[in-house]
mmCIF file of C-alpha atoms in Angstrom:
data_model
loop_
_atom_site.group_PDB
_atom_site.id
_atom_site.type_symbol
_atom_site.label_atom_id
_atom_site.label_comp_id
_atom_site.label_asym_id
_atom_site.label_seq_id
_atom_site.Cartn_x
_atom_site.Cartn_y
_atom_site.Cartn_z
ATOM 1 C CA UNK A 199 -9.720 54.325 32.126
ATOM 2 C CA UNK A 200 -9.054 57.009 29.499
ATOM 3 C CA UNK A 201 -8.231 59.522 32.234
ATOM 4 C CA UNK A 202 -5.793 57.075 33.788
ATOM 5 C CA UNK A 203 -4.071 56.426 30.436
ATOM 6 C CA UNK A 204 -3.849 60.167 29.714
ATOM 7 C CA UNK A 205 -2.334 60.798 33.145
ATOM 8 C CA UNK A 206 0.258 58.049 32.652
ATOM 9 C CA UNK A 207 1.179 59.355 29.202
ATOM 10 C CA UNK A 208 1.695 62.850 30.624
ATOM 11 C CA UNK A 209 3.894 61.450 33.406
ATOM 12 C CA UNK A 210 6.127 59.842 30.768
ATOM 13 C CA UNK A 211 7.268 63.251 29.532
ATOM 14 C CA UNK A 212 9.192 64.333 32.676
ATOM 15 C CA UNK A 213 10.599 60.816 32.997
ATOM 16 C CA UNK A 214 11.927 60.883 29.445
ATOM 17 C CA UNK A 215 13.245 64.412 29.904
ATOM 18 C CA UNK A 216 15.006 63.470 33.149
ATOM 19 C CA UNK A 217 16.662 60.392 31.635
ATOM 20 C CA UNK A 218 17.886 62.303 28.587
ATOM 21 C CA UNK A 219 19.051 65.312 30.618
ATOM 22 C CA UNK A 220 21.010 63.204 33.091
ATOM 23 C CA UNK A 221 22.669 61.180 30.323
ATOM 24 C CA UNK A 222 23.470 64.289 28.304
ATOM 25 C CA UNK A 223 25.082 66.011 31.302
ATOM 26 C CA UNK A 224 27.173 62.943 32.114
ATOM 27 C CA UNK A 225 28.373 62.731 28.509
ATOM 28 C CA UNK A 226 29.621 66.318 28.667
ATOM 29 C CA UNK A 227 32.147 65.367 31.377
ATOM 30 C CA UNK A 228 33.327 62.088 29.859
ATOM 31 C CA UNK A 229 36.863 62.544 28.454
ATOM 32 C CA UNK A 230 37.809 61.401 24.991
ATOM 33 C CA UNK A 231 34.904 62.652 22.907
ATOM 34 C CA UNK A 232 34.596 62.210 19.126
ATOM 35 C CA UNK A 233 36.657 65.349 18.393
ATOM 36 C CA UNK A 234 39.492 64.173 20.646
ATOM 37 C CA UNK A 235 39.388 60.711 19.088
ATOM 38 C CA UNK A 236 39.548 62.159 15.597
ATOM 39 C CA UNK A 237 42.538 64.327 16.517
ATOM 40 C CA UNK A 238 44.312 61.423 18.206
ATOM 41 C CA UNK A 239 43.832 59.196 15.161
ATOM 42 C CA UNK A 240 45.024 61.972 12.844
ATOM 43 C CA UNK A 241 48.154 62.604 14.913
ATOM 44 C CA UNK A 242 48.858 58.893 15.178
ATOM 45 C CA UNK A 243 48.585 58.539 11.417
ATOM 46 C CA UNK A 244 50.911 61.457 10.740
ATOM 47 C CA UNK A 245 53.338 60.237 13.384
ATOM 48 C CA UNK A 246 53.423 56.831 11.729
ATOM 49 C CA UNK A 247 54.087 58.423 8.356
ATOM 50 C CA UNK A 248 56.890 60.497 9.842
ATOM 51 C CA UNK A 249 58.475 57.458 11.444
ATOM 52 C CA UNK A 250 58.477 55.634 8.124
ATOM 53 C CA UNK A 251 60.071 58.627 6.393
ATOM 54 C CA UNK A 252 62.981 58.756 8.814
ATOM 55 C CA UNK A 253 63.648 59.941 12.339
ATOM 56 C CA UNK A 254 65.424 63.123 11.256
ATOM 57 C CA UNK A 255 62.554 64.576 9.249
ATOM 58 C CA UNK A 256 60.099 66.916 10.983
ATOM 59 C CA UNK A 257 56.401 66.298 10.441
ATOM 60 C CA UNK A 258 53.713 68.944 10.768
ATOM 61 C CA UNK A 259 51.329 66.678 12.717
ATOM 62 C CA UNK A 260 53.506 67.009 15.824
ATOM 63 C CA UNK A 261 52.511 70.660 16.052
ATOM 64 C CA UNK A 262 48.810 69.798 16.342
ATOM 65 C CA UNK A 263 45.875 70.715 14.146
ATOM 66 C CA UNK A 264 45.417 74.334 13.124
ATOM 67 C CA UNK A 265 42.515 76.313 14.550
ATOM 68 C CA UNK A 266 40.580 76.435 11.274
ATOM 69 C CA UNK A 267 40.668 72.684 10.859
ATOM 70 C CA UNK A 268 39.729 72.177 14.517
ATOM 71 C CA UNK A 269 36.738 74.508 14.087
ATOM 72 C CA UNK A 270 35.639 72.501 11.024
ATOM 73 C CA UNK A 271 35.837 69.246 12.983
ATOM 74 C CA UNK A 272 33.798 70.666 15.857
ATOM 75 C CA UNK A 273 31.198 71.976 13.404
ATOM 76 C CA UNK A 274 31.076 68.548 11.761
ATOM 77 C CA UNK A 275 30.114 66.917 15.058
ATOM 78 C CA UNK A 276 27.924 69.824 16.189
ATOM 79 C CA UNK A 277 30.207 70.867 19.052
ATOM 80 C CA UNK A 278 30.514 74.445 17.806
ATOM 81 C CA UNK A 279 27.301 75.267 19.713
ATOM 82 C CA UNK A 280 26.840 75.619 23.491
ATOM 83 C CA UNK A 281 25.697 72.541 25.398
ATOM 84 C CA UNK A 282 22.206 73.870 26.163
ATOM 85 C CA UNK A 283 21.561 74.643 22.475
ATOM 86 C CA UNK A 284 22.647 71.152 21.482
ATOM 87 C CA UNK A 285 20.353 69.668 24.141
ATOM 88 C CA UNK A 286 17.278 71.582 22.951
ATOM 89 C CA UNK A 287 18.121 70.761 19.346
ATOM 90 C CA UNK A 288 18.311 67.072 20.312
ATOM 91 C CA UNK A 289 14.917 67.239 22.053
ATOM 92 C CA UNK A 290 13.404 68.808 18.933
ATOM 93 C CA UNK A 291 14.783 65.989 16.793
ATOM 94 C CA UNK A 292 13.535 63.318 19.205
ATOM 95 C CA UNK A 293 10.069 64.912 19.231
ATOM 96 C CA UNK A 294 9.996 64.247 15.459
ATOM 97 C CA UNK A 295 11.453 60.761 16.067
ATOM 98 C CA UNK A 296 14.637 61.790 14.310
ATOM 99 C CA UNK A 297 17.298 59.883 16.260
ATOM 100 C CA UNK A 298 20.213 61.506 14.467
ATOM 101 C CA UNK A 299 23.139 60.129 12.521
ATOM 102 C CA UNK A 300 26.090 58.110 13.782
ATOM 103 C CA UNK A 301 29.397 59.990 13.980
ATOM 104 C CA UNK A 302 31.572 57.063 12.987
ATOM 105 C CA UNK A 303 29.382 54.732 10.900
ATOM 106 C CA UNK A 304 27.839 57.501 8.753
ATOM 107 C CA UNK A 305 24.374 55.948 9.055
ATOM 108 C CA UNK A 306 21.100 57.009 10.593
ATOM 109 C CA UNK A 307 20.493 55.590 14.056
ATOM 110 C CA UNK A 308 17.192 54.149 12.814
ATOM 111 C CA UNK A 309 19.083 52.288 10.082
ATOM 112 C CA UNK A 310 21.596 50.901 12.581
ATOM 113 C CA UNK A 311 18.780 49.678 14.843
ATOM 114 C CA UNK A 312 17.031 47.998 11.906
ATOM 115 C CA UNK A 313 20.276 46.293 10.906
ATOM 116 C CA UNK A 314 21.078 45.000 14.399
ATOM 117 C CA UNK A 315 17.524 44.244 15.558
ATOM 118 C CA UNK A 316 17.089 40.843 13.798
ATOM 119 C CA UNK A 317 20.052 39.357 15.682
ATOM 120 C CA UNK A 318 18.906 40.546 19.112
ATOM 121 C CA UNK A 319 15.276 39.652 18.323
ATOM 122 C CA UNK A 320 16.310 36.123 17.356
ATOM 123 C CA UNK A 321 18.053 35.589 20.682
ATOM 124 C CA UNK A 322 15.375 37.377 22.705
ATOM 125 C CA UNK A 323 12.332 35.687 21.178
ATOM 126 C CA UNK A 324 13.775 32.185 21.476
ATOM 127 C CA UNK A 325 14.728 32.887 25.081
ATOM 128 C CA UNK A 326 11.288 34.337 25.818
ATOM 129 C CA UNK A 327 9.232 31.516 24.313
ATOM 130 C CA UNK A 328 11.388 28.717 25.688
ATOM 131 C CA UNK A 329 11.357 30.285 29.143
ATOM 132 C CA UNK A 330 7.567 30.509 29.287
ATOM 133 C CA UNK A 331 6.913 27.163 27.591
ATOM 134 C CA UNK A 332 9.144 25.359 30.092
ATOM 135 C CA UNK A 333 8.845 27.466 33.244
ATOM 136 C CA UNK A 334 5.053 27.800 33.533
ATOM 137 C CA UNK A 335 4.233 24.053 33.228
ATOM 138 C CA UNK A 336 7.205 23.246 35.450
ATOM 139 C CA UNK A 337 6.053 25.752 38.076
ATOM 140 C CA UNK A 338 2.519 24.262 38.058
ATOM 141 C CA UNK A 339 3.928 20.751 38.427
ATOM 142 C CA UNK A 340 6.125 21.864 41.320
ATOM 143 C CA UNK A 341 3.168 23.505 43.073
ATOM 144 C CA UNK A 342 1.019 20.392 42.730
ATOM 145 C CA UNK A 343 3.881 18.201 43.992
ATOM 146 C CA UNK A 344 5.192 20.676 46.585
ATOM 147 C CA UNK A 345 7.622 19.036 49.009
ATOM 148 C CA UNK A 346 8.187 15.935 46.869
ATOM 149 C CA UNK A 347 11.477 14.682 45.470
ATOM 150 C CA UNK A 348 10.497 16.054 42.072
ATOM 151 C CA UNK A 349 10.024 19.511 43.604
ATOM 152 C CA UNK A 350 13.379 19.369 45.379
ATOM 153 C CA UNK A 351 15.296 18.050 42.365
ATOM 154 C CA UNK A 352 13.870 20.603 39.929
ATOM 155 C CA UNK A 353 14.470 23.430 42.397
ATOM 156 C CA UNK A 354 18.134 22.482 42.635
ATOM 157 C CA UNK A 355 18.423 22.289 38.845
ATOM 158 C CA UNK A 356 16.825 25.659 38.098
ATOM 159 C CA UNK A 357 18.773 27.410 40.864
ATOM 160 C CA UNK A 358 22.062 25.945 39.631
ATOM 161 C CA UNK A 359 21.206 27.186 36.137
ATOM 162 C CA UNK A 360 20.348 30.599 37.564
ATOM 163 C CA UNK A 361 23.637 30.754 39.496
ATOM 164 C CA UNK A 362 25.799 30.098 36.429
ATOM 165 C CA UNK A 363 26.405 33.336 34.470
ATOM 166 C CA UNK A 364 25.323 33.109 30.850
ATOM 167 C CA UNK A 365 28.715 34.033 29.425
ATOM 168 C CA UNK A 366 30.464 31.395 31.568
ATOM 169 C CA UNK A 367 28.037 28.757 30.316
ATOM 170 C CA UNK A 368 28.548 30.091 26.793
ATOM 171 C CA UNK A 369 32.316 29.634 27.048
ATOM 172 C CA UNK A 370 31.835 26.069 28.284
ATOM 173 C CA UNK A 371 29.407 25.282 25.454
ATOM 174 C CA UNK A 372 31.782 26.742 22.879
ATOM 175 C CA UNK A 373 34.765 24.791 24.174
ATOM 176 C CA UNK A 374 32.946 21.461 24.495
ATOM 177 C CA UNK A 375 30.371 21.401 21.703
ATOM 178 C CA UNK A 376 31.946 23.896 19.325
ATOM 179 C CA UNK A 377 35.651 23.148 19.789
ATOM 180 C CA UNK A 378 36.216 19.630 21.054
ATOM 181 C CA UNK A 379 33.176 17.794 19.651
ATOM 182 C CA UNK A 380 32.601 20.251 16.768
ATOM 183 C CA UNK A 381 28.862 19.615 16.806
ATOM 184 C CA UNK A 382 27.922 23.276 16.485
ATOM 185 C CA UNK A 383 29.483 26.323 14.751
ATOM 186 C CA UNK A 384 31.537 28.786 16.747
ATOM 187 C CA UNK A 385 30.167 32.052 15.392
ATOM 188 C CA UNK A 386 27.405 33.773 13.450
ATOM 189 C CA UNK A 387 23.706 33.095 12.931
ATOM 190 C CA UNK A 388 24.053 31.550 9.468
ATOM 191 C CA UNK A 389 26.696 29.933 7.303
ATOM 192 C CA UNK A 390 28.521 31.742 4.509
ATOM 193 C CA UNK A 391 26.598 29.771 1.854
ATOM 194 C CA UNK A 392 23.203 30.273 3.552
ATOM 195 C CA UNK A 393 21.655 32.017 0.504
ATOM 196 C CA UNK A 394 22.444 28.988 -1.661
ATOM 197 C CA UNK A 395 20.543 26.552 0.573
ATOM 198 C CA UNK A 396 16.973 25.361 0.145
ATOM 199 C CA UNK A 397 14.222 26.589 2.456
ATOM 200 C CA UNK A 398 14.554 23.556 4.714
ATOM 201 C CA UNK A 399 18.322 23.885 4.593
ATOM 202 C CA UNK A 400 18.139 27.547 5.650
ATOM 203 C CA UNK A 401 15.912 26.708 8.615
ATOM 204 C CA UNK A 402 18.183 23.849 9.666
ATOM 205 C CA UNK A 403 21.300 25.991 9.303
ATOM 206 C CA UNK A 404 19.750 28.816 11.344
ATOM 207 C CA UNK A 405 18.669 26.466 14.157
ATOM 208 C CA UNK A 406 22.115 24.859 14.106
ATOM 209 C CA UNK A 407 23.776 28.227 14.673
ATOM 210 C CA UNK A 408 21.281 29.581 17.233
ATOM 211 C CA UNK A 409 21.353 26.547 19.559
ATOM 212 C CA UNK A 410 24.422 27.385 21.649
ATOM 213 C CA UNK A 411 23.764 31.123 22.231
ATOM 214 C CA UNK A 412 20.098 30.494 23.088
ATOM 215 C CA UNK A 413 21.070 27.698 25.481
ATOM 216 C CA UNK A 414 23.532 30.011 27.196
ATOM 217 C CA UNK A 415 20.839 32.685 27.607
ATOM 218 C CA UNK A 416 17.785 30.611 28.444
ATOM 219 C CA UNK A 417 19.013 28.446 31.329
ATOM 220 C CA UNK A 418 19.399 31.360 33.686
ATOM 221 C CA UNK A 419 15.880 32.656 32.936
ATOM 222 C CA UNK A 420 14.081 29.469 34.007
ATOM 223 C CA UNK A 421 14.423 30.017 37.752
ATOM 224 C CA UNK A 422 12.537 33.320 38.149
ATOM 225 C CA UNK A 423 9.450 32.371 36.128
ATOM 226 C CA UNK A 424 9.362 28.832 37.513
ATOM 227 C CA UNK A 425 9.508 29.890 41.159
ATOM 228 C CA UNK A 426 7.058 32.751 40.571
ATOM 229 C CA UNK A 427 4.571 30.330 39.015
ATOM 230 C CA UNK A 428 5.017 27.798 41.803
ATOM 231 C CA UNK A 429 4.590 30.310 44.629
ATOM 232 C CA UNK A 430 1.592 31.936 42.938
ATOM 233 C CA UNK A 431 -0.174 28.582 42.553
ATOM 234 C CA UNK A 432 0.662 27.534 46.114
ATOM 235 C CA UNK A 433 -0.812 30.768 47.448
ATOM 236 C CA UNK A 434 -4.050 30.228 45.521
ATOM 237 C CA UNK A 435 -4.314 26.514 46.374
ATOM 238 C CA UNK A 436 -4.331 27.355 50.105
ATOM 239 C CA UNK A 437 -7.235 29.829 49.854
ATOM 240 C CA UNK A 438 -10.748 29.173 51.110
ATOM 241 C CA UNK A 439 -12.461 29.030 47.704
ATOM 242 C CA UNK A 440 -10.325 26.019 46.733
ATOM 243 C CA UNK A 441 -11.483 24.098 49.823
ATOM 244 C CA UNK A 442 -15.077 25.052 48.991
ATOM 245 C CA UNK A 443 -14.731 23.832 45.398
ATOM 246 C CA UNK A 444 -13.306 20.522 46.571
ATOM 247 C CA UNK A 445 -16.089 20.155 49.159
ATOM 248 C CA UNK A 446 -18.621 20.501 46.342
ATOM 249 C CA UNK A 447 -17.148 17.389 44.705
ATOM 250 C CA UNK A 448 -14.956 18.919 42.004
ATOM 251 C CA UNK A 449 -11.864 16.925 41.064
ATOM 252 C CA UNK A 450 -8.380 18.291 41.653
ATOM 253 C CA UNK A 451 -7.981 18.800 37.909
ATOM 254 C CA UNK A 452 -11.196 20.851 37.686
ATOM 255 C CA UNK A 453 -10.221 22.924 40.704
ATOM 256 C CA UNK A 454 -6.767 23.558 39.302
ATOM 257 C CA UNK A 455 -7.674 24.583 35.753
ATOM 258 C CA UNK A 456 -11.121 26.160 36.285
ATOM 259 C CA UNK A 457 -10.528 28.094 39.497
ATOM 260 C CA UNK A 458 -6.854 28.295 40.504
ATOM 261 C CA UNK A 459 -5.293 28.723 37.080
ATOM 262 C CA UNK A 460 -6.791 32.119 36.221
ATOM 263 C CA UNK A 461 -6.050 33.727 39.575
ATOM 264 C CA UNK A 462 -2.547 32.268 39.843
ATOM 265 C CA UNK A 463 -1.505 33.472 36.403
ATOM 266 C CA UNK A 464 -2.170 37.158 37.156
ATOM 267 C CA UNK A 465 1.472 38.005 38.081
ATOM 268 C CA UNK A 466 2.742 36.066 35.062
ATOM 269 C CA UNK A 467 0.308 37.461 32.495
ATOM 270 C CA UNK A 468 0.853 41.047 33.619
ATOM 271 C CA UNK A 469 4.598 40.625 33.119
ATOM 272 C CA UNK A 470 4.086 39.097 29.679
ATOM 273 C CA UNK A 471 4.031 42.365 27.631
ATOM 274 C CA UNK A 472 7.264 43.669 29.150
ATOM 275 C CA UNK A 473 9.007 40.335 28.622
ATOM 276 C CA UNK A 474 7.751 40.054 25.043
ATOM 277 C CA UNK A 475 8.740 43.586 23.995
ATOM 278 C CA UNK A 476 12.027 43.264 25.863
ATOM 279 C CA UNK A 477 12.790 40.164 23.812
ATOM 280 C CA UNK A 478 13.087 42.363 20.710
ATOM 281 C CA UNK A 479 15.209 45.170 22.108
ATOM 282 C CA UNK A 480 17.271 43.653 24.927
ATOM 283 C CA UNK A 481 20.698 42.949 23.511
ATOM 284 C CA UNK A 482 22.903 40.490 25.380
ATOM 285 C CA UNK A 483 26.346 42.097 25.088
ATOM 286 C CA UNK A 484 28.466 39.230 26.402
ATOM 287 C CA UNK A 485 26.586 36.518 24.498
ATOM 288 C CA UNK A 486 26.659 38.514 21.265
ATOM 289 C CA UNK A 487 30.382 39.197 21.661
ATOM 290 C CA UNK A 488 31.170 35.612 22.608
ATOM 291 C CA UNK A 489 29.361 34.121 19.609
ATOM 292 C CA UNK A 490 30.273 36.974 17.217
ATOM 293 C CA UNK A 491 26.676 38.127 16.787
ATOM 294 C CA UNK A 492 26.291 41.719 15.596
ATOM 295 C CA UNK A 493 23.216 42.795 17.603
ATOM 296 C CA UNK A 494 21.958 45.718 19.659
ATOM 297 C CA UNK A 495 24.021 44.779 22.699
ATOM 298 C CA UNK A 496 27.268 45.007 20.761
ATOM 299 C CA UNK A 497 26.091 48.218 19.058
ATOM 300 C CA UNK A 498 25.398 49.890 22.419
ATOM 301 C CA UNK A 499 28.764 48.858 23.833
ATOM 302 C CA UNK A 500 30.736 50.056 20.816
ATOM 303 C CA UNK A 501 28.806 53.345 20.777
ATOM 304 C CA UNK A 502 29.719 54.046 24.401
ATOM 305 C CA UNK A 503 33.367 53.134 23.859
ATOM 306 C CA UNK A 504 33.697 55.291 20.729
ATOM 307 C CA UNK A 505 31.638 58.154 22.235
ATOM 308 C CA UNK A 506 29.138 57.908 19.386
ATOM 309 C CA UNK A 507 26.695 60.233 21.151
ATOM 310 C CA UNK A 508 23.831 60.167 18.590
ATOM 311 C CA UNK A 509 23.653 56.361 18.836
ATOM 312 C CA UNK A 510 23.918 56.396 22.650
ATOM 313 C CA UNK A 511 21.239 59.047 23.155
ATOM 314 C CA UNK A 512 19.004 57.918 20.280
ATOM 315 C CA UNK A 513 18.831 54.296 21.386
ATOM 316 C CA UNK A 514 18.420 55.386 25.023
ATOM 317 C CA UNK A 515 15.459 57.582 24.068
ATOM 318 C CA UNK A 516 13.822 54.839 22.000
ATOM 319 C CA UNK A 517 14.302 52.057 24.562
ATOM 320 C CA UNK A 518 13.166 54.259 27.460
ATOM 321 C CA UNK A 519 10.021 55.241 25.584
ATOM 322 C CA UNK A 520 9.283 51.606 24.729
ATOM 323 C CA UNK A 521 9.876 50.603 28.342
ATOM 324 C CA UNK A 522 7.465 53.245 29.681
ATOM 325 C CA UNK A 523 4.740 52.297 27.186
ATOM 326 C CA UNK A 524 5.214 48.622 27.969
ATOM 327 C CA UNK A 525 4.861 49.340 31.681
ATOM 328 C CA UNK A 526 1.559 51.060 30.946
ATOM 329 C CA UNK A 527 0.337 48.052 28.958
ATOM 330 C CA UNK A 528 1.370 45.763 31.839
ATOM 331 C CA UNK A 529 -0.689 47.823 34.271
ATOM 332 C CA UNK A 530 -3.693 47.699 31.944
ATOM 333 C CA UNK A 531 -3.340 43.927 31.835
ATOM 334 C CA UNK A 532 -4.077 43.785 35.566
ATOM 335 C CA UNK A 533 -7.609 45.063 34.908
ATOM 336 C CA UNK A 534 -8.009 42.824 31.885
ATOM 337 C CA UNK A 535 -7.037 39.713 33.873
ATOM 338 C CA UNK A 536 -8.621 40.687 37.198
ATOM 339 C CA UNK A 537 -11.674 43.006 36.988
ATOM 340 C CA UNK A 538 -11.474 43.533 40.748
ATOM 341 C CA UNK A 539 -8.532 45.877 40.215
ATOM 342 C CA UNK A 540 -9.612 49.511 39.822
ATOM 343 C CA UNK A 541 -7.640 52.375 38.301
ATOM 344 C CA UNK A 542 -8.399 54.720 41.180
#
């Protein structure tokens, strides 16, 4: 097992390098970098000042920025060096887990992630736990009652929920329950006076705010886990060992929970680590924007739009590394759940 883990860890290095190299090369050809944005904002500001001072007065901003100032701006953002030097410098920083500093927010990338993580983790963890707590029992019930009206009705419901995009459902929830009925707040995770509330009041206020965004996210995630659980149980129920257990006089309940349950849960348990870790770091851009939640999804989007390269590359490196490690843990879970699986 140790040899397998070492081999997988070594294979992560070229994967990480390839992801970072490809992203870095693409960013070099994207127009409107941070230097260009700074110059555009500076010229726009000077142009506005000139317009206020009168149309007949000449303003120096129209002639552009002098070479000395332009060199200072490029040095500020690190663009005074060739691309390959900047790439190797970035790899050296990432090897020390130094993700750099944001161009526009003047904060370390680590600090930005820590600030935005609680919002995305709140949405992700609620979605994760509700999905598993509802989908797994529902999938088992559907497998036991396969072909019944209950199976057909629940299949229609989960597929309809899966077909409705989360942001469309979020808009509908906001309009109906936030606007017309005014049962829930329209934005934020807490109220303005949250710090003045009691402990019970804080919990109630938080749950009151999180209800609509979690509902918009969780409905679409029921279908995959539910149908996976159902199909996995149906496949196990039809195997020979189940018929043998029943022939020995075991009840359906004993067969289901003592024999079928462990084998049927292998695909679900092995996907558990990835889903759990993803709940912390997967930002839902549209949901966060719709409900005015300042999380990782919104941070990533704004960083791409503003060409905040340290944030784009730093978060990409961190999330890719977490994804690769989580995939390794998921593979190890196969052996933990089913000893018949061998690493070779």
